[in-house]
Short mmCIF file of C-alpha atoms in Angstrom, two decimals:
data_model
loop_
_atom_site.label_atom_id
_atom_site.label_comp_id
_atom_site.label_asym_id
_atom_site.label_seq_id
_atom_site.Cartn_x
_atom_site.Cartn_y
_atom_site.Cartn_z
CA UNK A 1062 157.44 -94.99 -6.45
CA UNK A 1063 156.89 -92.57 -3.59
CA UNK A 1064 158.68 -89.25 -3.77
CA UNK A 1065 161.87 -89.57 -1.69
CA UNK A 1066 165.03 -87.63 -0.92
CA UNK A 1067 167.79 -89.74 -2.45
CA UNK A 1068 170.20 -90.12 -5.36
CA UNK A 1069 168.60 -90.96 -8.66
CA UNK A 1070 170.32 -91.80 -11.94
CA UNK A 1071 167.39 -91.70 -14.38
CA UNK A 1072 166.84 -94.65 -16.72
CA UNK A 1073 168.17 -93.99 -20.21
CA UNK A 1074 165.13 -95.63 -21.81
CA UNK A 1075 167.20 -97.48 -24.39
CA UNK A 1076 169.00 -94.33 -25.44
CA UNK A 1077 172.73 -93.66 -25.56
CA UNK A 1078 174.85 -95.03 -22.74
CA UNK A 1079 177.38 -92.66 -21.18
CA UNK A 1080 180.91 -93.85 -20.45
CA UNK A 1081 183.39 -92.70 -17.84
CA UNK A 1082 185.12 -90.33 -20.26
CA UNK A 1083 183.40 -87.07 -21.04
CA UNK A 1084 183.55 -83.29 -21.29
CA UNK A 1085 185.13 -83.00 -17.83
CA UNK A 1086 188.30 -84.76 -19.03
CA UNK A 1087 189.47 -81.62 -20.82
CA UNK A 1088 190.19 -80.12 -17.36
CA UNK A 1089 192.34 -82.94 -15.94
CA UNK A 1090 195.59 -81.27 -17.02
CA UNK A 1091 195.09 -78.21 -14.81
CA UNK A 1092 192.29 -79.23 -12.50
CA UNK A 1093 192.54 -76.58 -9.81
CA UNK A 1094 193.36 -73.64 -12.07
CA UNK A 1095 190.45 -74.57 -14.36
CA UNK A 1096 188.09 -74.70 -11.40
CA UNK A 1097 189.25 -71.35 -10.01
CA UNK A 1098 188.93 -69.57 -13.37
CA UNK A 1099 185.44 -70.98 -13.98
CA UNK A 1100 184.14 -70.18 -10.49
CA UNK A 1101 185.54 -66.65 -10.33
CA UNK A 1102 184.34 -65.67 -13.80
CA UNK A 1103 180.85 -66.99 -13.14
CA UNK A 1104 180.70 -65.03 -9.89
CA UNK A 1105 181.95 -61.82 -11.54
CA UNK A 1106 179.38 -62.20 -14.32
CA UNK A 1107 176.62 -62.62 -11.70
CA UNK A 1108 177.43 -59.42 -9.75
CA UNK A 1109 174.41 -57.60 -8.35
CA UNK A 1110 173.84 -54.72 -10.74
CA UNK A 1111 172.83 -52.15 -8.13
CA UNK A 1112 175.78 -52.73 -5.77
CA UNK A 1113 179.03 -50.80 -5.49
CA UNK A 1114 180.58 -53.54 -3.34
CA UNK A 1115 182.96 -56.10 -4.89
CA UNK A 1116 181.98 -59.67 -5.57
CA UNK A 1117 183.29 -61.79 -2.70
CA UNK A 1118 184.40 -65.41 -3.18
CA UNK A 1119 185.49 -67.57 -0.25
CA UNK A 1120 187.39 -70.84 -0.66
CA UNK A 1121 187.70 -73.12 2.35
CA UNK A 1122 188.57 -76.76 3.03
CA UNK A 1123 186.43 -78.31 5.76
CA UNK A 1124 186.05 -81.83 7.11
CA UNK A 1125 182.68 -83.19 8.19
CA UNK A 1126 182.06 -86.57 9.86
CA UNK A 1127 180.70 -88.87 7.20
CA UNK A 1128 177.84 -89.73 9.53
CA UNK A 1129 176.74 -86.07 9.41
CA UNK A 1130 176.55 -85.95 5.59
CA UNK A 1131 175.04 -89.31 4.55
CA UNK A 1132 174.14 -87.79 1.18
CA UNK A 1133 177.77 -88.51 0.24
CA UNK A 1134 177.89 -92.16 1.34
CA UNK A 1135 174.49 -92.83 -0.27
CA UNK A 1136 176.35 -92.82 -3.61
CA UNK A 1137 178.00 -96.14 -2.68
CA UNK A 1138 175.53 -98.40 -4.52
CA UNK A 1139 175.93 -96.39 -7.73
CA UNK A 1140 179.72 -96.48 -7.48
CA UNK A 1141 179.67 -100.26 -6.97
CA UNK A 1142 177.44 -100.64 -10.03
CA UNK A 1143 179.78 -98.43 -12.06
CA UNK A 1144 182.78 -100.48 -10.90
CA UNK A 1145 181.09 -103.64 -12.24
CA UNK A 1146 180.23 -101.88 -15.49
CA UNK A 1147 183.85 -100.82 -15.98
CA UNK A 1148 185.06 -104.36 -15.20
CA UNK A 1149 182.64 -105.83 -17.75
CA UNK A 1150 183.91 -103.32 -20.30
CA UNK A 1151 187.53 -104.32 -19.62
CA UNK A 1152 188.52 -100.78 -18.56
CA UNK A 1153 191.07 -101.51 -15.86
CA UNK A 1154 191.97 -97.87 -15.12
CA UNK A 1155 188.31 -96.89 -14.74
CA UNK A 1156 187.61 -99.91 -12.55
CA UNK A 1157 190.52 -98.91 -10.28
CA UNK A 1158 189.11 -95.38 -10.04
CA UNK A 1159 185.82 -96.67 -8.70
CA UNK A 1160 187.51 -99.21 -6.44
CA UNK A 1161 189.51 -96.41 -4.81
CA UNK A 1162 186.40 -94.23 -4.38
CA UNK A 1163 184.45 -97.13 -2.86
CA UNK A 1164 187.26 -97.89 -0.42
CA UNK A 1165 187.35 -94.26 0.72
CA UNK A 1166 183.59 -94.15 1.27
CA UNK A 1167 183.74 -97.34 3.32
CA UNK A 1168 186.75 -96.46 5.49
CA UNK A 1169 187.02 -92.66 5.82
CA UNK A 1170 185.57 -91.24 9.02
CA UNK A 1171 185.39 -87.70 7.62
CA UNK A 1172 184.50 -86.17 4.26
CA UNK A 1173 186.93 -83.51 3.06
CA UNK A 1174 185.03 -80.76 1.26
CA UNK A 1175 186.26 -77.85 -0.81
CA UNK A 1176 183.60 -75.22 -0.19
CA UNK A 1177 183.21 -72.16 -2.39
CA UNK A 1178 180.81 -69.34 -1.47
CA UNK A 1179 180.14 -66.20 -3.44
CA UNK A 1180 178.22 -63.17 -2.24
CA UNK A 1181 177.05 -59.87 -3.65
CA UNK A 1182 175.87 -61.92 -6.63
CA UNK A 1183 172.47 -62.72 -8.11
CA UNK A 1184 172.56 -66.41 -7.18
CA UNK A 1185 171.12 -69.11 -9.43
CA UNK A 1186 167.71 -67.78 -10.29
CA UNK A 1187 165.04 -68.82 -12.73
CA UNK A 1188 162.02 -71.05 -12.28
CA UNK A 1189 162.99 -74.48 -10.95
CA UNK A 1190 160.80 -76.32 -13.45
CA UNK A 1191 161.73 -74.22 -16.48
CA UNK A 1192 164.24 -75.26 -19.13
CA UNK A 1193 166.05 -71.92 -18.96
CA UNK A 1194 167.61 -69.65 -16.36
CA UNK A 1195 170.84 -69.79 -14.36
CA UNK A 1196 169.73 -72.65 -12.07
CA UNK A 1197 168.76 -74.85 -15.01
CA UNK A 1198 171.90 -74.03 -17.00
CA UNK A 1199 174.31 -74.93 -14.20
CA UNK A 1200 172.57 -77.75 -12.34
CA UNK A 1201 170.33 -79.50 -14.87
CA UNK A 1202 171.71 -78.45 -18.25
CA UNK A 1203 174.71 -79.49 -20.34
CA UNK A 1204 176.38 -77.15 -22.80
CA UNK A 1205 173.84 -74.42 -21.97
CA UNK A 1206 174.84 -70.84 -21.22
CA UNK A 1207 172.37 -68.33 -19.77
CA UNK A 1208 174.62 -65.30 -19.54
CA UNK A 1209 174.35 -61.77 -20.79
CA UNK A 1210 176.12 -60.85 -24.01
CA UNK A 1211 179.73 -59.95 -23.26
CA UNK A 1212 180.02 -62.24 -20.25
CA UNK A 1213 183.28 -64.18 -20.22
CA UNK A 1214 182.29 -67.25 -18.21
CA UNK A 1215 179.82 -69.96 -19.09
CA UNK A 1216 177.57 -72.47 -17.37
CA UNK A 1217 178.33 -74.78 -20.30
CA UNK A 1218 181.43 -76.96 -20.60
CA UNK A 1219 183.35 -75.01 -17.95
CA UNK A 1220 180.91 -76.07 -15.26
CA UNK A 1221 182.40 -79.58 -15.45
CA UNK A 1222 185.71 -78.32 -13.99
CA UNK A 1223 184.47 -78.72 -10.41
CA UNK A 1224 183.80 -82.44 -10.85
CA UNK A 1225 187.40 -83.41 -11.63
CA UNK A 1226 188.66 -82.34 -8.17
CA UNK A 1227 186.21 -84.71 -6.42
CA UNK A 1228 187.20 -88.35 -5.93
CA UNK A 1229 183.57 -89.27 -6.56
CA UNK A 1230 182.95 -86.71 -9.36
CA UNK A 1231 180.20 -85.05 -7.36
CA UNK A 1232 179.18 -81.47 -6.50
CA UNK A 1233 176.42 -80.15 -4.24
CA UNK A 1234 174.96 -76.78 -5.26
CA UNK A 1235 173.22 -74.40 -2.90
CA UNK A 1236 171.96 -70.94 -3.78
CA UNK A 1237 170.05 -68.17 -2.01
CA UNK A 1238 167.88 -66.13 -4.36
CA UNK A 1239 165.01 -63.67 -3.77
CA UNK A 1240 161.71 -65.45 -3.28
CA UNK A 1241 158.55 -64.56 -5.18
CA UNK A 1242 157.72 -61.71 -2.81
CA UNK A 1243 161.23 -60.26 -2.85
CA UNK A 1244 161.06 -59.93 0.93
CA UNK A 1245 163.12 -63.02 1.78
CA UNK A 1246 165.61 -65.43 0.28
CA UNK A 1247 164.64 -68.82 -1.14
CA UNK A 1248 167.18 -71.57 -0.42
CA UNK A 1249 167.76 -74.17 -3.15
CA UNK A 1250 169.93 -77.29 -2.91
CA UNK A 1251 170.80 -80.18 -5.22
CA UNK A 1252 173.56 -82.76 -5.64
CA UNK A 1253 174.92 -83.79 -9.04
CA UNK A 1254 177.20 -86.72 -9.84
CA UNK A 1255 178.78 -87.45 -13.23
CA UNK A 1256 179.76 -91.12 -13.24
CA UNK A 1257 178.67 -93.35 -16.14
CA UNK A 1258 175.71 -95.43 -17.25
CA UNK A 1259 175.21 -98.49 -15.04
CA UNK A 1260 172.58 -100.99 -13.98
CA UNK A 1261 170.32 -99.75 -11.18
CA UNK A 1262 170.28 -102.47 -8.53
CA UNK A 1263 166.67 -101.76 -7.52
CA UNK A 1264 165.06 -101.59 -10.96
CA UNK A 1265 167.50 -103.48 -13.19
CA UNK A 1266 167.30 -100.60 -15.66
CA UNK A 1267 170.31 -99.15 -17.45
CA UNK A 1268 170.77 -95.58 -16.26
CA UNK A 1269 172.01 -92.32 -17.63
CA UNK A 1270 175.52 -91.36 -16.57
CA UNK A 1271 174.53 -88.28 -14.55
CA UNK A 1272 172.54 -88.56 -11.34
CA UNK A 1273 170.98 -86.07 -8.95
CA UNK A 1274 170.40 -85.87 -5.22
CA UNK A 1275 167.10 -84.30 -4.26
CA UNK A 1276 163.48 -85.32 -4.62
CA UNK A 1277 163.15 -88.37 -6.84
CA UNK A 1278 160.11 -86.91 -8.61
CA UNK A 1279 161.62 -85.20 -11.67
CA UNK A 1280 165.00 -85.11 -9.86
CA UNK A 1281 163.89 -81.85 -8.29
CA UNK A 1282 165.72 -79.56 -5.87
CA UNK A 1283 165.33 -79.42 -2.10
CA UNK A 1284 164.09 -76.16 -0.62
CA UNK A 1285 164.27 -74.51 2.81
CA UNK A 1286 164.02 -76.88 5.75
CA UNK A 1287 164.40 -79.96 3.52
CA UNK A 1288 168.03 -79.00 2.84
CA UNK A 1289 170.59 -81.00 4.88
CA UNK A 1290 171.71 -79.21 8.04
CA UNK A 1291 175.40 -79.55 7.23
CA UNK A 1292 174.88 -77.61 4.00
CA UNK A 1293 172.95 -74.82 5.71
CA UNK A 1294 175.60 -74.49 8.42
CA UNK A 1295 178.38 -74.15 5.86
CA UNK A 1296 176.72 -71.07 4.35
CA UNK A 1297 175.42 -68.85 7.15
CA UNK A 1298 172.88 -66.43 5.70
CA UNK A 1299 174.10 -63.64 7.97
CA UNK A 1300 177.63 -64.03 6.55
CA UNK A 1301 177.04 -64.55 2.85
CA UNK A 1302 173.43 -63.62 2.11
CA UNK A 1303 172.28 -63.86 -1.51
CA UNK A 1304 174.57 -65.91 -3.75
CA UNK A 1305 175.76 -69.43 -4.46
CA UNK A 1306 177.83 -72.13 -2.76
CA UNK A 1307 179.54 -75.17 -4.25
CA UNK A 1308 180.34 -78.10 -1.95
CA UNK A 1309 182.83 -80.50 -3.53
CA UNK A 1310 183.05 -83.72 -1.47
CA UNK A 1311 186.16 -85.89 -1.18
CA UNK A 1312 188.33 -83.05 -2.48
CA UNK A 1313 191.26 -84.76 -4.17
CA UNK A 1314 193.97 -82.08 -4.26
CA UNK A 1315 196.90 -82.26 -1.85
CA UNK A 1316 198.19 -79.38 0.27
CA UNK A 1317 201.25 -79.11 -2.01
CA UNK A 1318 199.01 -78.38 -4.99
CA UNK A 1319 196.99 -75.58 -3.39
CA UNK A 1320 199.40 -72.68 -4.18
CA UNK A 1321 198.24 -73.12 -7.78
CA UNK A 1322 195.01 -71.46 -6.67
CA UNK A 1323 196.74 -68.24 -5.63
CA UNK A 1324 198.87 -68.17 -8.78
CA UNK A 1325 195.76 -68.58 -10.93
CA UNK A 1326 193.93 -65.78 -9.12
CA UNK A 1327 196.82 -63.32 -9.51
CA UNK A 1328 197.53 -64.27 -13.13
CA UNK A 1329 193.93 -64.04 -14.29
CA UNK A 1330 192.22 -61.56 -11.98
CA UNK A 1331 194.84 -59.05 -10.86
CA UNK A 1332 192.99 -56.20 -12.56
CA UNK A 1333 189.68 -57.18 -10.94
CA UNK A 1334 191.38 -57.01 -7.53
CA UNK A 1335 193.04 -53.70 -8.40
CA UNK A 1336 189.69 -52.13 -9.36
CA UNK A 1337 188.04 -53.55 -6.22
CA UNK A 1338 185.63 -55.60 -8.32
CA UNK A 1339 186.68 -58.83 -6.62
CA UNK A 1340 187.50 -59.80 -3.07
#
């Protein structure tokens, strides 16, 4: 198969199938507060060591025409396959979840994103093809932490908190890190979707439950000009510089639930604000 930019749920090769339920379910009771705590702590732990400026984290809700971000709607075939899988398994509540997501993808004119940008941080570094480093731990790993001793956050189980506020359990990651020369920033981008094992309509193979958007060869990240324009526009380099962005499509929280974000920030990070460690 030629190397393409698309979603790929790798074949499980006869291994364990993954169901709809998983590690992310532990965050369903306090979805937004869990997300805020995880994101802020990870950003604080990634502060640039030689900077006196505070870590800055920006939360924003934006809407993008679905025609401008086809990477979201390209998940439709996988969602349809998962819906059938859930029906065959007799899981009515899971089937309804997928049915609702499919309906939204087919009828919504815009995609509602929660975007989160941090700056004055190290970004997600490490070699893209290595099995260690911050990029690997967050994007390609599960239950892996690559933090310094004494860090409070983790790229392990807590990283699943962002998926439970997406109607399609999907997150796009983008990070700007120093390139090999140190003279410029390398841009990295990848989508990740945690659904469940299903039958791939093109190959007939049973898949793993987690899929990735990027290059199909080794599910690898997109770099530089290969990154979708909508993602680049949402994180202007002149505004945020080095650091990481999370783009959570089909953000599921209502306006009435959003004050929970402010309450969580004050309750958990008041001292960081007071010391000007966090903005």
